[in-house]
Amino acid sequence: MPKFIINGRRPLKGEINVSGSKNAALKIFPAAILTREKIRVLNTPEIEDISRAQEMLLALGHEVKKIKPGVVDIKFNAQKCVALPAELVNKFRASIMFVGPILATCGEVRFPHPGGCVIGAGTRPIDLFLDSFQKMGAKLEIKDGHYCLKAKKLKGVEIFFSKVSVTATESLIMTSCLAEGETVLKNSAMEPEISALADFLNSCGAKIEGAGTPTIKIKGVKKLSGGEYKIIPDRIETGTFAMLAAASNNGNILIKNCEPKHLEALWVLFDKIGVNVILSKDSVSIKPAKKLSACEVTTHEYPGFATDLQSAYTVLMTQAYGLSLIHETIYDRRLLFTDMLTQMGANIIMADPHRAIVNGPSKLHGRKLVSPDLRAGMALIIAALIAQGKTEIDNIYQIDRGYEKLEERLKKLGADIARQN
Ligand code: EPZ
């Protein structure tokens, strides 16, 4: 199994570029199924989850062509394939995003329960998707461990999501574009990736209003045209690199090609902690600060503090003076990685499965670690880069799922990191 070997406490400074957003790109690929015309996707991150999404489109019989690094052409193929391959569905949670568009264009779809990160209660429920598709007129049958949905024509309806769900909101936006009549989605998620998806679909002729607010209205249309879509910068990567810079705290780091306005909750926290940050329209500059102060955080749906930034923030708090409460409200198990930080010398008490108390600052020392999921894996890399000595991180497929050419970009900052296959 490939692993990262990291020798910590190298001074980090210089520039790092942010890639296109994984969680935006993972919705555009399935959305391409909604039109018979070609979609050109720009600024596509070259990461494992995107490779799986491309493999899924190919498995479903669509044309996928890499024009050049970051640029991919997708074209729906008339061939009707409605079964999602289990070996792919098990690899990433976002495989669920293919279900709605296939149901909307082919009238049926068959798939097993999606896989991906180990975070989240049990097996990451999909009840919001299944309930909504049935409300739109689809018939659900569960057989041999597979979900089978059938619908001659989906009807626009009013849906109130019992939980705020990013992918459920995005899935129902896509699926409703071709339904009969108007769909109203209430208690919708408001992440920037949702607004980006709606902007793209509207540029192809969809009629979507209200994306980025809790109530979204979609008027069904007969068909969508093709188009071109530039993936927005990855706000989680931006915030993660900003926390790496703040935690290493020994050199000027400029984070480029990003969208600072998507991370207001983080910048408010940085002010309280005393991180020396300068924001511009598309870059973030972090300079060393005298002393970092501990500050509590509670994860929340956008525009609150993103759960995907929680693990990197927890590492940052191990370097801050004082006690900080980390309250993870979205997912179960997303704080479990703190055990490994404790083994590295951090002083962290798990108050309950959703709350951890960090007492800083602590000197971290390198160890052998295993990446439990995508975001915790990246947080362990931050810990290894600021720790004394050598760290080995195993199971780095989880990290490669979401971070493009990571070791190359970190080496440019002066990090001593190598991939051992
Ligand atoms: C998206 O996941 C992101 N993934 C996650 O990023 C992110 O952490 C999450 O939103 C929250 O911001 C993608 O966009 C591919 P949810 P998603 O549905 O949509 C419950 C990363 O590291 N729920 O918003 O799957 C669910 O259990 C990943 O990039 C149901 O109960 O998350 C959770 O408690 C990790 N039933 C809550 O909603 C459902 O049918 C929010 O999850 C669906 C979700």
Coordinates of C-alpha atoms and ligand atoms in Angstrom, one line a residue:
M1 CA 0.0 0.0 0.0
P2 CA 1.5 3.4 -0.9
K3 CA 2.4 5.6 2.0
F4 CA 3.8 9.1 2.7
I5 CA 7.1 9.5 4.5
I6 CA 7.4 12.9 6.1
N7 CA 10.2 14.5 8.1
G8 CA 8.7 17.4 10.0
R9 CA 9.6 20.9 11.2
R10 CA 11.1 22.0 7.8
P11 CA 10.4 25.8 7.4
L12 CA 7.5 26.2 4.9
K13 CA 7.2 29.2 2.7
G14 CA 6.3 30.3 -0.8
E15 CA 3.3 29.9 -3.0
I16 CA 0.7 27.0 -3.4
N17 CA -2.0 26.8 -6.0
V18 CA -5.5 25.6 -5.2
S19 CA -7.1 23.0 -7.5
G20 CA -10.7 22.9 -8.8
S21 CA -13.2 21.8 -6.2
K22 CA -13.6 18.0 -5.9
N23 CA -17.1 18.5 -4.5
A24 CA -18.1 20.7 -7.4
A25 CA -16.6 18.5 -10.1
L26 CA -18.2 15.4 -8.7
K27 CA -21.7 16.9 -9.5
I28 CA -20.9 18.2 -13.0
F29 CA -19.9 14.8 -14.3
P30 CA -23.3 13.2 -13.5
A31 CA -25.1 16.4 -14.6
A32 CA -23.6 15.8 -18.1
I33 CA -26.0 12.9 -18.4
L34 CA -28.9 15.3 -18.5
T35 CA -28.0 16.6 -22.0
R36 CA -27.4 14.8 -25.3
E37 CA -24.9 17.5 -26.3
K38 CA -21.2 17.8 -25.3
I39 CA -20.1 19.3 -22.0
R40 CA -16.6 20.6 -21.7
V41 CA -15.3 20.7 -18.0
L42 CA -12.4 23.0 -17.3
N43 CA -10.2 23.2 -14.1
T44 CA -11.0 19.6 -13.3
P45 CA -8.9 18.3 -10.4
E46 CA -7.0 15.2 -11.3
I47 CA -7.8 13.1 -8.2
E48 CA -9.0 9.6 -7.6
D49 CA -12.7 10.4 -7.0
I50 CA -12.8 12.2 -10.4
S51 CA -11.2 9.2 -12.1
R52 CA -13.9 7.0 -10.5
A53 CA -16.6 9.5 -11.8
Q54 CA -15.1 9.3 -15.3
E55 CA -15.0 5.5 -15.1
M56 CA -18.6 5.5 -14.0
L57 CA -19.6 7.6 -17.1
L58 CA -17.6 5.2 -19.3
A59 CA -19.3 2.2 -17.6
L60 CA -22.7 3.8 -18.3
G61 CA -21.7 4.1 -22.0
H62 CA -20.9 7.8 -22.2
E63 CA -18.0 9.3 -24.1
V64 CA -15.3 10.9 -21.9
K65 CA -12.3 12.5 -23.5
K66 CA -9.3 14.2 -21.7
I67 CA -8.5 17.1 -24.0
K68 CA -5.5 18.3 -21.9
P69 CA -4.7 18.4 -18.1
G70 CA -7.8 19.7 -16.3
V71 CA -10.0 19.7 -19.5
V72 CA -12.5 16.9 -20.1
D73 CA -15.2 16.5 -22.7
I74 CA -18.3 14.4 -21.8
K75 CA -21.0 13.3 -24.2
F76 CA -24.1 11.3 -23.4
N77 CA -24.4 8.2 -25.5
A78 CA -27.8 7.0 -26.7
Q79 CA -27.0 3.6 -25.3
K80 CA -29.2 3.2 -22.3
C81 CA -27.3 1.7 -19.4
V82 CA -29.1 2.0 -16.1
A83 CA -27.1 -0.2 -13.7
L84 CA -24.3 1.5 -11.7
P85 CA -21.4 -1.0 -11.3
A86 CA -21.1 -2.0 -7.7
E87 CA -17.3 -2.0 -7.7
L88 CA -17.4 1.7 -8.6
V89 CA -20.3 2.7 -6.4
N90 CA -18.4 1.2 -3.4
K91 CA -15.5 3.5 -4.0
F92 CA -17.0 6.9 -3.5
R93 CA -20.0 8.4 -1.8
A94 CA -20.7 10.8 -4.7
S95 CA -21.6 7.8 -6.9
I96 CA -25.1 8.5 -5.6
M97 CA -25.1 11.7 -7.8
F98 CA -25.5 9.5 -11.0
V99 CA -28.8 8.1 -9.8
G100 CA -31.1 11.1 -10.4
P101 CA -29.9 12.0 -13.8
I102 CA -30.1 8.4 -15.1
L103 CA -33.6 8.1 -13.6
A104 CA -34.6 11.4 -15.2
T105 CA -33.3 10.5 -18.7
C106 CA -33.7 6.7 -18.9
G107 CA -36.8 6.1 -16.6
E108 CA -35.0 3.6 -14.5
V109 CA -31.8 3.1 -12.4
R110 CA -30.3 0.2 -10.4
F111 CA -27.5 0.6 -7.8
P112 CA -26.1 -0.8 -4.5
H113 CA -25.6 1.4 -1.4
P114 CA -22.8 4.0 -2.0
G115 CA -19.4 3.6 -0.3
G116 CA -16.6 6.1 0.3
C117 CA -15.5 7.6 3.7
V118 CA -16.1 5.8 6.9
I119 CA -17.4 9.0 8.5
G120 CA -21.1 9.4 9.3
A121 CA -23.6 7.2 11.1
G122 CA -23.5 3.7 9.9
T123 CA -23.4 3.5 6.1
R124 CA -24.1 7.2 5.2
P125 CA -27.9 7.1 4.7
I126 CA -29.6 7.9 1.4
D127 CA -33.2 8.2 2.6
L128 CA -33.5 11.8 1.5
F129 CA -32.7 10.7 -2.1
L130 CA -35.1 7.7 -2.1
D131 CA -38.0 9.5 -0.4
S132 CA -37.7 12.5 -2.8
F133 CA -37.5 10.3 -6.0
Q134 CA -40.6 8.4 -4.8
K135 CA -42.4 11.7 -4.1
M136 CA -41.7 12.7 -7.7
G137 CA -43.4 9.5 -8.9
A138 CA -40.7 6.9 -9.0
K139 CA -41.4 3.3 -7.8
L140 CA -38.7 1.8 -5.5
E141 CA -37.9 -1.8 -5.2
I142 CA -35.0 -3.2 -3.0
K143 CA -33.8 -6.6 -4.3
D144 CA -30.5 -8.5 -3.9
G145 CA -28.8 -5.6 -2.0
H146 CA -29.7 -3.2 -4.8
Y147 CA -32.1 -0.2 -5.1
C148 CA -34.2 -0.3 -8.3
L149 CA -36.1 2.9 -9.2
K150 CA -38.5 3.2 -12.1
A151 CA -40.5 6.2 -13.4
K152 CA -42.1 6.9 -16.7
K153 CA -42.0 10.6 -16.1
L154 CA -41.0 12.4 -13.0
K155 CA -43.4 15.1 -11.7
G156 CA -42.4 18.4 -10.1
V157 CA -43.4 18.4 -6.4
E158 CA -42.7 20.3 -3.2
I159 CA -40.0 18.6 -1.1
F160 CA -38.9 19.6 2.5
F161 CA -35.6 18.0 3.4
S162 CA -35.8 16.6 6.9
K163 CA -32.0 17.2 7.1
V164 CA -29.9 19.7 5.3
S165 CA -28.0 17.6 2.8
V166 CA -25.6 18.9 0.2
T167 CA -25.7 16.0 -2.2
A168 CA -29.5 15.4 -1.7
T169 CA -30.0 19.1 -2.6
E170 CA -27.8 18.8 -5.7
S171 CA -29.3 15.5 -6.8
L172 CA -32.8 16.8 -6.7
I173 CA -31.8 20.0 -8.5
M174 CA -30.4 17.9 -11.4
T175 CA -33.3 15.4 -11.4
S176 CA -36.0 18.1 -11.4
C177 CA -34.5 19.9 -14.4
L178 CA -36.3 17.5 -16.8
A179 CA -39.4 16.7 -14.6
E180 CA -42.9 17.7 -15.6
G181 CA -43.8 21.0 -13.8
E182 CA -42.2 22.9 -11.0
T183 CA -40.2 21.4 -8.1
V184 CA -39.7 23.4 -4.9
L185 CA -36.9 22.2 -2.6
K186 CA -37.1 23.5 1.0
N187 CA -34.5 23.3 3.8
S188 CA -31.9 23.0 1.0
A189 CA -28.2 23.2 1.6
M190 CA -26.5 26.4 0.6
E191 CA -22.9 25.4 -0.2
P192 CA -21.1 27.3 -3.0
E193 CA -20.9 24.1 -5.0
I194 CA -24.7 24.1 -5.2
S195 CA -24.9 27.6 -6.7
A196 CA -22.1 26.6 -9.1
L197 CA -24.1 23.6 -10.2
A198 CA -27.2 25.7 -10.7
D199 CA -25.3 28.3 -12.7
F200 CA -23.9 25.6 -15.0
L201 CA -27.4 23.9 -15.5
N202 CA -29.0 27.3 -16.2
S203 CA -26.3 28.0 -18.8
C204 CA -27.5 24.8 -20.5
G205 CA -31.2 26.0 -20.5
A206 CA -32.4 24.8 -17.1
K207 CA -34.7 27.1 -15.1
I208 CA -33.4 27.1 -11.5
E209 CA -33.9 29.9 -9.0
G210 CA -32.8 30.3 -5.4
A211 CA -29.7 28.1 -5.3
G212 CA -27.6 29.2 -2.3
T213 CA -30.8 29.9 -0.3
P214 CA -32.9 27.4 1.7
T215 CA -35.7 27.4 -1.0
I216 CA -34.9 26.4 -4.6
K217 CA -37.4 26.4 -7.4
I218 CA -36.8 24.3 -10.6
K219 CA -39.2 24.6 -13.6
G220 CA -38.9 21.4 -15.6
V221 CA -37.8 21.8 -19.3
K222 CA -38.0 19.4 -22.2
K223 CA -34.2 19.2 -22.8
L224 CA -30.9 20.8 -21.9
S225 CA -28.2 22.0 -24.3
G226 CA -24.5 21.4 -24.0
G227 CA -22.0 23.9 -22.6
E228 CA -18.7 24.6 -21.0
Y229 CA -18.1 24.8 -17.2
K230 CA -15.1 25.9 -15.2
I231 CA -14.9 24.2 -11.9
I232 CA -14.8 26.7 -9.0
P233 CA -11.7 26.6 -6.7
D234 CA -11.7 24.1 -3.9
R235 CA -12.7 26.0 -0.7
I236 CA -11.8 23.0 1.5
E237 CA -8.3 22.8 0.0
T238 CA -7.9 26.6 0.5
G239 CA -8.9 26.5 4.1
T240 CA -6.8 23.4 4.8
F241 CA -3.6 25.0 3.3
A242 CA -4.4 28.2 5.3
M243 CA -4.4 26.1 8.5
L244 CA -1.2 24.3 7.5
A245 CA 0.4 27.8 7.1
A246 CA -1.0 29.0 10.4
A247 CA 0.1 25.8 12.2
S248 CA 3.6 25.7 10.8
N249 CA 3.8 29.5 11.5
N250 CA 7.4 30.0 10.3
G251 CA 7.2 31.5 6.9
N252 CA 5.1 33.6 4.5
I253 CA 2.8 31.4 2.5
L254 CA 0.6 32.6 -0.4
I255 CA -2.4 30.5 -1.4
K256 CA -3.4 31.2 -5.0
N257 CA -6.3 30.6 -7.4
C258 CA -8.8 30.4 -4.6
E259 CA -12.1 32.1 -3.6
P260 CA -11.6 33.6 -0.1
K261 CA -15.2 34.7 0.1
H262 CA -16.3 31.0 0.4
L263 CA -14.5 30.8 3.8
E264 CA -15.7 33.7 5.8
A265 CA -16.4 31.5 8.8
L266 CA -12.6 30.5 8.9
W267 CA -11.4 34.1 8.5
V268 CA -13.5 35.2 11.5
L269 CA -11.9 32.4 13.6
F270 CA -8.4 33.3 12.3
D271 CA -9.0 36.9 13.7
K272 CA -9.9 35.4 17.1
I273 CA -6.9 33.1 17.1
G274 CA -4.5 35.8 16.0
V275 CA -3.5 34.3 12.6
N276 CA -1.8 36.9 10.4
V277 CA -3.9 36.7 7.3
I278 CA -4.3 39.1 4.3
L279 CA -7.2 38.3 1.9
S280 CA -7.4 39.4 -1.8
K281 CA -10.0 38.5 -4.4
D282 CA -8.3 35.2 -5.4
S283 CA -5.5 34.7 -2.9
V284 CA -4.8 34.3 0.8
S285 CA -1.5 35.4 2.4
I286 CA -0.5 33.9 5.8
K287 CA 2.4 35.4 7.7
P288 CA 3.9 34.1 11.0
A289 CA 2.1 35.3 14.1
K290 CA 3.6 35.8 17.6
K291 CA 1.3 33.6 19.5
L292 CA -1.8 31.6 18.5
S293 CA -4.8 31.6 21.0
A294 CA -7.1 28.7 21.3
C295 CA -10.7 29.2 20.1
E296 CA -13.6 26.9 20.2
V297 CA -15.4 25.8 17.0
T298 CA -18.7 24.2 16.1
T299 CA -19.2 22.7 12.6
H300 CA -22.3 23.8 10.7
E301 CA -23.8 23.7 7.3
Y302 CA -22.6 26.5 5.0
P303 CA -22.0 29.4 5.5
G304 CA -21.0 28.1 9.0
F305 CA -17.7 26.4 9.7
A306 CA -17.3 23.5 7.3
T307 CA -17.1 20.0 8.8
D308 CA -14.5 19.2 6.1
L309 CA -12.2 21.7 7.8
Q310 CA -12.7 20.4 11.3
S311 CA -9.8 17.9 11.3
A312 CA -7.2 20.5 10.1
Y313 CA -8.5 23.0 12.6
T314 CA -8.1 20.4 15.4
V315 CA -4.4 20.1 14.4
L316 CA -4.1 23.9 14.4
M317 CA -5.5 24.0 17.9
T318 CA -2.8 21.7 19.2
Q319 CA -0.4 24.6 18.4
A320 CA -2.6 27.3 20.1
Y321 CA -2.3 28.5 23.7
G322 CA -5.3 27.4 25.9
L323 CA -8.3 25.1 25.8
S324 CA -10.5 24.8 22.7
L325 CA -13.7 22.8 22.3
I326 CA -14.1 21.2 18.9
H327 CA -17.8 20.4 18.4
E328 CA -18.5 18.2 15.3
T329 CA -22.2 18.4 14.7
I330 CA -22.6 16.9 11.2
Y331 CA -20.9 13.5 11.3
D332 CA -20.4 10.7 13.8
R333 CA -16.9 9.3 13.9
R334 CA -15.2 12.4 12.4
L335 CA -13.3 13.1 15.6
L336 CA -11.9 9.6 15.9
F337 CA -8.7 10.6 14.2
T338 CA -7.8 12.6 17.4
D339 CA -6.5 9.4 18.9
M340 CA -3.6 9.5 16.4
L341 CA -2.9 13.1 17.3
T342 CA -2.8 12.1 21.0
Q343 CA -0.3 9.4 20.1
M344 CA 1.8 12.2 18.4
G345 CA 1.9 14.1 21.7
A346 CA -1.2 16.3 21.5
N347 CA -3.3 16.8 24.6
I348 CA -6.9 16.0 23.5
I349 CA -9.8 14.7 25.6
M350 CA -12.8 13.2 23.8
A351 CA -15.7 14.5 25.9
D352 CA -18.2 12.6 23.7
P353 CA -18.3 11.3 20.1
H354 CA -19.1 14.8 18.9
R355 CA -16.9 16.9 21.2
A356 CA -13.2 17.0 21.8
I357 CA -11.2 19.4 24.1
V358 CA -7.7 20.4 22.9
N359 CA -5.2 21.7 25.4
G360 CA -2.4 23.5 23.7
P361 CA 0.3 24.1 22.7
S362 CA 1.9 20.7 22.4
K363 CA 5.1 19.5 20.8
L364 CA 4.2 16.8 18.3
H365 CA 6.5 13.9 17.4
G366 CA 6.4 11.7 14.3
R367 CA 4.8 8.2 14.3
K368 CA 3.4 5.5 12.0
L369 CA -0.2 6.5 11.2
V370 CA -3.1 5.3 8.9
S371 CA -5.3 7.7 7.1
P372 CA -8.9 7.0 8.2
D373 CA -10.6 9.2 5.6
L374 CA -9.9 12.0 3.1
R375 CA -9.9 15.0 5.4
A376 CA -8.4 13.4 8.5
G377 CA -5.7 12.0 6.3
M378 CA -4.8 15.6 5.2
A379 CA -4.9 16.7 8.8
L380 CA -2.4 14.0 9.7
I381 CA -0.1 15.3 7.0
I382 CA -0.3 18.8 8.6
A383 CA 0.5 17.2 12.0
A384 CA 3.4 15.3 10.5
L385 CA 4.8 18.5 8.8
I386 CA 4.9 20.3 12.2
A387 CA 6.0 17.3 14.2
Q388 CA 9.6 16.6 15.3
G389 CA 11.0 13.6 13.4
K390 CA 9.7 11.1 10.9
T391 CA 6.1 10.2 10.2
E392 CA 4.7 7.4 8.0
I393 CA 1.1 7.7 6.8
D394 CA -0.5 4.6 5.3
N395 CA -3.7 4.2 3.3
I396 CA -3.0 7.4 1.3
Y397 CA -5.5 6.4 -1.4
Q398 CA -8.0 8.2 0.9
I399 CA -5.9 11.3 0.5
D400 CA -5.4 10.9 -3.2
R401 CA -9.2 10.8 -3.5
G402 CA -9.3 14.6 -2.9
Y403 CA -5.9 16.2 -3.2
E404 CA -4.2 16.5 -6.6
K405 CA -0.3 16.2 -6.8
L406 CA -0.2 16.9 -3.1
E407 CA 3.4 16.0 -2.3
E408 CA 4.6 18.0 -5.3
R409 CA 2.8 21.1 -4.1
L410 CA 4.0 20.7 -0.5
K411 CA 7.6 20.1 -1.6
K412 CA 7.4 23.5 -3.4
L413 CA 6.8 25.0 0.0
G414 CA 9.9 23.2 1.4
A415 CA 8.2 20.2 2.9
D416 CA 10.2 17.0 3.2
I417 CA 7.5 14.5 2.0
A418 CA 7.9 11.5 -0.3
R419 CA 5.5 8.9 -1.6
Q420 CA 6.7 5.3 -1.0
N421 CA 4.8 2.8 -3.2
Ligands
EPZ1 C1 -21.2 16.5 1.1 O1 -21.5 15.2 1.6 C2 -19.7 16.5 0.8 N1 -19.5 15.5 -0.2 C3 -19.0 16.2 2.1 O2 -17.6 16.2 1.8 C4 -19.3 17.2 3.2 O3 -18.6 16.8 4.4 C5 -20.8 17.2 3.4 O4 -21.5 17.5 2.2 C6 -21.2 18.2 4.4 O5 -20.8 19.5 4.0 C7 -19.7 15.8 -1.5 O6 -20.2 16.8 -1.8 C8 -19.3 14.7 -2.5 P1 -24.7 15.6 3.6 P2 -23.0 14.7 1.7 O7 -25.7 14.8 2.9 O8 -23.9 15.4 0.8 C9 -27.3 13.1 6.5 C10 -15.4 15.4 1.7 O9 -14.5 15.1 2.5 N2 -28.0 12.5 5.4 O10 -24.7 17.1 3.6 O11 -23.0 13.2 1.6 C11 -25.8 12.6 6.6 O12 -25.8 11.4 7.3 C12 -16.8 15.0 1.9 O13 -15.2 16.1 0.6 C13 -29.1 11.7 5.7 O14 -29.5 11.5 6.9 O15 -23.3 15.1 3.2 C14 -25.2 13.8 7.4 O16 -25.4 13.5 8.8 C15 -17.0 14.3 3.2 N3 -29.8 11.2 4.7 C16 -26.0 15.0 7.0 O17 -27.2 14.5 6.3 C17 -29.4 11.3 3.4 O18 -30.1 10.8 2.5 C18 -25.3 15.9 6.1 O19 -24.7 15.1 5.1 C19 -28.3 12.1 3.1 C20 -27.6 12.7 4.1

